[in-house]
Coordinates of C-alpha atoms and ligand atoms in Angstrom, one line a residue:
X264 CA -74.6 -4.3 32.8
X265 CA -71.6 -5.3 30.8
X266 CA -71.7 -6.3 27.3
X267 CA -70.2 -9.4 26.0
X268 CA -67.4 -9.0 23.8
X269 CA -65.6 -11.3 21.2
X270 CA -62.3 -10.0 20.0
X271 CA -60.0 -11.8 17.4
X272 CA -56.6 -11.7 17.6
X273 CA -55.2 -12.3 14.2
X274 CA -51.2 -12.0 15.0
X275 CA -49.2 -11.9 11.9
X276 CA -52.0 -13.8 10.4
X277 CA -53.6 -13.5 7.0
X278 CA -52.9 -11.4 3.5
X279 CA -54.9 -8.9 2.5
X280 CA -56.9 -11.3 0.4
X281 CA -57.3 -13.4 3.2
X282 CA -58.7 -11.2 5.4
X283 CA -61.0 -9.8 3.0
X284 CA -62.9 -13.2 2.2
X285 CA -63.3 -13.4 6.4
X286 CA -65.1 -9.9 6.3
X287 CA -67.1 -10.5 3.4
X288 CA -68.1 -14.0 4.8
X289 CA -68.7 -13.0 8.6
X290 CA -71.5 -11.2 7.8
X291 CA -74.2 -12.9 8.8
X292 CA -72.9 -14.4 12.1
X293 CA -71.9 -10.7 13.1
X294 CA -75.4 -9.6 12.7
X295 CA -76.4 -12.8 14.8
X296 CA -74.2 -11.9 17.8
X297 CA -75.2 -8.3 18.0
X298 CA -78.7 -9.3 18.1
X299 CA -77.7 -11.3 20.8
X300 CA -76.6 -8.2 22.2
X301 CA -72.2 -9.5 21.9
X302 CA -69.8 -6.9 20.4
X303 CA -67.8 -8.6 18.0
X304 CA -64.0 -7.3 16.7
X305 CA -61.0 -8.3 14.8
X306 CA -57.9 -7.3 15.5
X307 CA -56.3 -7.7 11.6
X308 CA -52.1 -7.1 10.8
X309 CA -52.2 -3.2 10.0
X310 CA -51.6 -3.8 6.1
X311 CA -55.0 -5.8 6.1
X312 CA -57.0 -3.1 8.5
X313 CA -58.1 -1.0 5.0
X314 CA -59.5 -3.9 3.8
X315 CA -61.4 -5.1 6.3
X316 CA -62.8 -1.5 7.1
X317 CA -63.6 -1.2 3.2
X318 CA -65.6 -5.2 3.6
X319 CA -66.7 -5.8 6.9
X320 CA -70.1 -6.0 7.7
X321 CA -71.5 -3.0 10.2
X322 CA -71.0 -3.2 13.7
X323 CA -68.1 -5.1 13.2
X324 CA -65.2 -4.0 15.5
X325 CA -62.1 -3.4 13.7
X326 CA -58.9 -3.2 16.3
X327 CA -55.2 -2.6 15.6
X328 CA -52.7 -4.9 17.2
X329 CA -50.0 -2.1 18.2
X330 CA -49.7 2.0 17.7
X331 CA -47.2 4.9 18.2
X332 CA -47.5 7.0 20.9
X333 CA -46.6 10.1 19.0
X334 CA -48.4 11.8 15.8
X335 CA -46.0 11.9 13.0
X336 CA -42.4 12.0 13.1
X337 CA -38.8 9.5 12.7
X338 CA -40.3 6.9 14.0
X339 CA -39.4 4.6 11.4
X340 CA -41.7 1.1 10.8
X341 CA -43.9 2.6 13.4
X342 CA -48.1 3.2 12.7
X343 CA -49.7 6.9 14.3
X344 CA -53.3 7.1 15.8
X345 CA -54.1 9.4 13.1
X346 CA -53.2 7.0 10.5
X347 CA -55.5 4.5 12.6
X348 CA -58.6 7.2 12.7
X349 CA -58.4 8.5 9.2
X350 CA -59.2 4.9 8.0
X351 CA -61.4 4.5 10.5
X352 CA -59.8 2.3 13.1
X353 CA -61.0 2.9 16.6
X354 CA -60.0 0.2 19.0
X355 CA -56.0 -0.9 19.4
X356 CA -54.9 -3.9 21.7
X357 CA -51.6 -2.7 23.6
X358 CA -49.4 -5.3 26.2
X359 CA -50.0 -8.3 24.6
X360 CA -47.2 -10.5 26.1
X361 CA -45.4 -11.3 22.4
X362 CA -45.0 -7.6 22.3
X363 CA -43.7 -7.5 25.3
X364 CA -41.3 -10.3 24.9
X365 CA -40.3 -9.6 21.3
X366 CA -40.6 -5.6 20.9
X367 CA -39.8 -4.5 24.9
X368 CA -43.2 -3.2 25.0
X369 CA -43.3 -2.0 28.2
X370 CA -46.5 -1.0 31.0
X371 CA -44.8 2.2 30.6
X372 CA -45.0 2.5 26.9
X373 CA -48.4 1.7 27.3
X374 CA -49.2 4.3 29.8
X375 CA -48.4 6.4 27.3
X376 CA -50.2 4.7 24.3
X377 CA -53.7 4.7 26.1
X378 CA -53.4 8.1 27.4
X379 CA -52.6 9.0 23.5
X380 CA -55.7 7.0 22.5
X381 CA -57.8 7.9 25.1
X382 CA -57.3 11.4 24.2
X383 CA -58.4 10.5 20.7
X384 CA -61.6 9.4 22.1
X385 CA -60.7 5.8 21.1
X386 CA -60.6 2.2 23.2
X387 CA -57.4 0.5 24.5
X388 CA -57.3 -3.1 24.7
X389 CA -54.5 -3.6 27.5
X390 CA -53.2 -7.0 28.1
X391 CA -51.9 -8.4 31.8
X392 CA -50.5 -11.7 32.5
X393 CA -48.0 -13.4 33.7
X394 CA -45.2 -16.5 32.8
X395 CA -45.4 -20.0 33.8
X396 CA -42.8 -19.3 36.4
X397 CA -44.5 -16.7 38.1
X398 CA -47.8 -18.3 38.0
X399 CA -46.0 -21.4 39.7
X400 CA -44.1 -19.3 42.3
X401 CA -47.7 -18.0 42.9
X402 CA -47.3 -14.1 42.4
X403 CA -49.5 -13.9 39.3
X404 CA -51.3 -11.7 41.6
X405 CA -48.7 -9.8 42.3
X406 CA -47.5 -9.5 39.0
X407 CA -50.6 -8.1 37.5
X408 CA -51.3 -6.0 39.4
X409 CA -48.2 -4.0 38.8
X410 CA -49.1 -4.3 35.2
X411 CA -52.1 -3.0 36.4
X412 CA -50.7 0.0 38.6
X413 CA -48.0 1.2 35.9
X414 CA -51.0 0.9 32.7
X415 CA -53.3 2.9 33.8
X416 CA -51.2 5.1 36.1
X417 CA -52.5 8.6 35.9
X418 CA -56.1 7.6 34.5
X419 CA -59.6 9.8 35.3
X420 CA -62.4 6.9 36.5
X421 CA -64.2 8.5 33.4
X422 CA -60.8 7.3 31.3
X423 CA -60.7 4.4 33.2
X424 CA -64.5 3.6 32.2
X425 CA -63.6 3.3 28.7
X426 CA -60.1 0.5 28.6
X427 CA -60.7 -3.0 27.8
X428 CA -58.8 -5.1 29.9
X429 CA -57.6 -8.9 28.6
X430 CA -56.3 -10.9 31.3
X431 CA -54.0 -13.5 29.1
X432 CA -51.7 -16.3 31.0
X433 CA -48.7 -16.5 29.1
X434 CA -48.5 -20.0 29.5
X435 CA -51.6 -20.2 28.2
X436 CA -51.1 -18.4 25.0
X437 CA -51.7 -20.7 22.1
X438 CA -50.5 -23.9 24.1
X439 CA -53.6 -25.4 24.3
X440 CA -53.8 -25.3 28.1
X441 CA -55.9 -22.5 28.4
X442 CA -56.8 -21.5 31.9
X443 CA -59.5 -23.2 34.3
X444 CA -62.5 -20.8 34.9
X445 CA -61.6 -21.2 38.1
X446 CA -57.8 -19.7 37.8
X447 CA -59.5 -17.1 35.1
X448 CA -62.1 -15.9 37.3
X449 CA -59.4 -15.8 40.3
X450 CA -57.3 -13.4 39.1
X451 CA -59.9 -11.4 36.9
X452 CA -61.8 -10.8 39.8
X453 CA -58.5 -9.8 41.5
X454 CA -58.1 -7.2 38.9
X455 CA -61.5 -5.9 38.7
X456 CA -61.0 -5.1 42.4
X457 CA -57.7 -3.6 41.9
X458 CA -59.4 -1.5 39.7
X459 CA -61.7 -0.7 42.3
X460 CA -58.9 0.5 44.6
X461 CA -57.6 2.6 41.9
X462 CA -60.7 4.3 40.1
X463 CA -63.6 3.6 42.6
X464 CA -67.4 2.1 41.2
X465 CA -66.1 2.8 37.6
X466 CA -64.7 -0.3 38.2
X467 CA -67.8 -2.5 38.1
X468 CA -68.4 -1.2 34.0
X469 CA -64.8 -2.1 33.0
X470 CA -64.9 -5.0 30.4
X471 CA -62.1 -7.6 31.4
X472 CA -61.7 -10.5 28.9
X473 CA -59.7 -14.0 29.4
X474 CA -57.4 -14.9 26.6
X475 CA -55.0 -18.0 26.2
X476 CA -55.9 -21.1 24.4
X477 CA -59.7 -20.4 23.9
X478 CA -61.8 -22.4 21.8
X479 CA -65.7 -23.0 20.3
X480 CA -65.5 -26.0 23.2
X481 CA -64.2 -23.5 26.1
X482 CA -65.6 -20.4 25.8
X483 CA -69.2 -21.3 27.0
X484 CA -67.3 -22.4 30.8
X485 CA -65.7 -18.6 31.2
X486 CA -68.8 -16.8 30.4
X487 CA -70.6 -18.4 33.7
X488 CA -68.3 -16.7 36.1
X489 CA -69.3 -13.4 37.0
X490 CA -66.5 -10.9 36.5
X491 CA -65.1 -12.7 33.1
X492 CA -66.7 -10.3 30.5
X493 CA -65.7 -12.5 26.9
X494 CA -62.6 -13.2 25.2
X495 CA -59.4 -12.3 23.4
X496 CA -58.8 -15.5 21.3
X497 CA -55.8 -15.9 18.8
X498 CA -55.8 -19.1 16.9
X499 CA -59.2 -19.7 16.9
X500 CA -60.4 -16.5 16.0
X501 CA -58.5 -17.2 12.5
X502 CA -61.1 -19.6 10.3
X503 CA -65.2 -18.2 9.6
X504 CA -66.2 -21.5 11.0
X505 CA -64.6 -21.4 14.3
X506 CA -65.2 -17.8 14.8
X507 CA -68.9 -18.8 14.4
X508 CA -68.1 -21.7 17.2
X509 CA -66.7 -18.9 19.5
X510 CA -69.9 -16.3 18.9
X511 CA -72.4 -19.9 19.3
X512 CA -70.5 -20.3 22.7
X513 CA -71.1 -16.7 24.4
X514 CA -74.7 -16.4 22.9
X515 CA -75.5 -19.7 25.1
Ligands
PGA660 P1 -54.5 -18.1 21.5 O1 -54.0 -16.6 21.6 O2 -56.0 -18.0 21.6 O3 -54.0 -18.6 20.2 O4 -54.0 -18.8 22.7 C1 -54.6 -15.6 22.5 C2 -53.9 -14.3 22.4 O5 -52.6 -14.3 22.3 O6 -54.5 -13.2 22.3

């Protein structure tokens, strides 16, 4: 059985004193969705993850946006999974699409960057999706899958048992068209058996979220389709009371 999960994606999103009122005032919704049995995160800038480590409530997941592939080094502006684990930061989201446009983050790169974490006994969040273009020439399929292939190329099924996928249309990111079930469940269900072909029954315990444009109001329709596992949600992951809405929405 796969667990529910909620993870915010706070972007270049909040000060330090910003992010510490949310962590000192998500308390008691956190405790409500693990009773409920939902893992809950935030993925915070990396200059406010101390700060949410220091205030969050337990059981709160605490994720990085981006990480280095090597240790230590020239590798000027860039953060190291040590750094991460000495403050104790576990979970790192890697692909999303503005970090692919913006920063040539490449399925490649991120080979690399979940191998690295993996080996560090900590949980890649690796994102997929494709443009409007594609998805209108119809090889979204296609399209992720290579994302796909080249991500988790070289992966044990044991590995493989422990990445967080986030299928996120990019014409869906933070337009406020997010993606029908219907189209979500599509193409998630493509990659879950994808996944299949690649790493066997391991397949069937691999968490694979929808992301792009969801809200309190839409998050209830994904979670009735059987292979969408919870979401990756930007904008309105960003405010206590929405993040509430999102948490109300999976616990239904
Ligand atoms: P959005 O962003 O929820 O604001 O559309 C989702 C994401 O980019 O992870």
């Amino acid at each position: 059985m796969r667990k529910k999960l909620l993870l915010g994606n706070w972007k270049m999103n909040k000060t330090p004193s910003e992010a510490k009122a949310f962590a000192e005032g998500c308390g008691e919704m956190v405790g409500y969705a693990i009773s409920h049995g939902i893992d809950v995160g935030v993925a915070p800038t990396y200059v406010c993850l101390q700060t949410v480590v220091e205030h969050a409530p337990k059981g709160l997941i605490i994720s990085a946006q981006n990480v280095s592939q090597y240790d230590h080094g020239a590798y000027t502006g860039e953060i190291s999974i040590p750094m991460l684990k000495e403050i104790g930061v576990s979970w790192v989201i890697l692909g999303h699409s503005e970090r692919r446009t913006y920063d040539g983050e490449t399925s490649e790169k991120c080979n690399a960057k979940i191998k690295a974490l993996l080996d560090n006994g900590m949980t890649p969040v690796y994102c997929c999706g494709e443009s409007l273009e594609t998805f209108e020439k119809g090889e979204t399929k296609k399209w992720v899958a290579e994302q796909i292939r080249v991500g988790l190329e070289g992966l044990t099924p044991e590995q493989a048992g422990k990445v967080v996928i986030a299928y996120e249309p990019i014409w869906a990111i933070g337009t406020g068209k997010n993606a029908t079930k219907e189209i979500a469940e599509d193409t998630i269900g493509f990659i879950r058996r994808t996944l299949r072909e690649m790493f066997g029954f391991v397949a069937d315990d691999i968490r694979i979220l929808y992301g792009g444009s969801v809200k309190p109001n839409n998050i209830a329709e994904y979670m009735e389709e059987p292979d969408i596992d919870g979401a990756l949600v930007g904008g309105a992951s960003l405010a206590l009371d929405s993040y509430q809405g999102l948490i109300a929405g999976l616990v239904k």
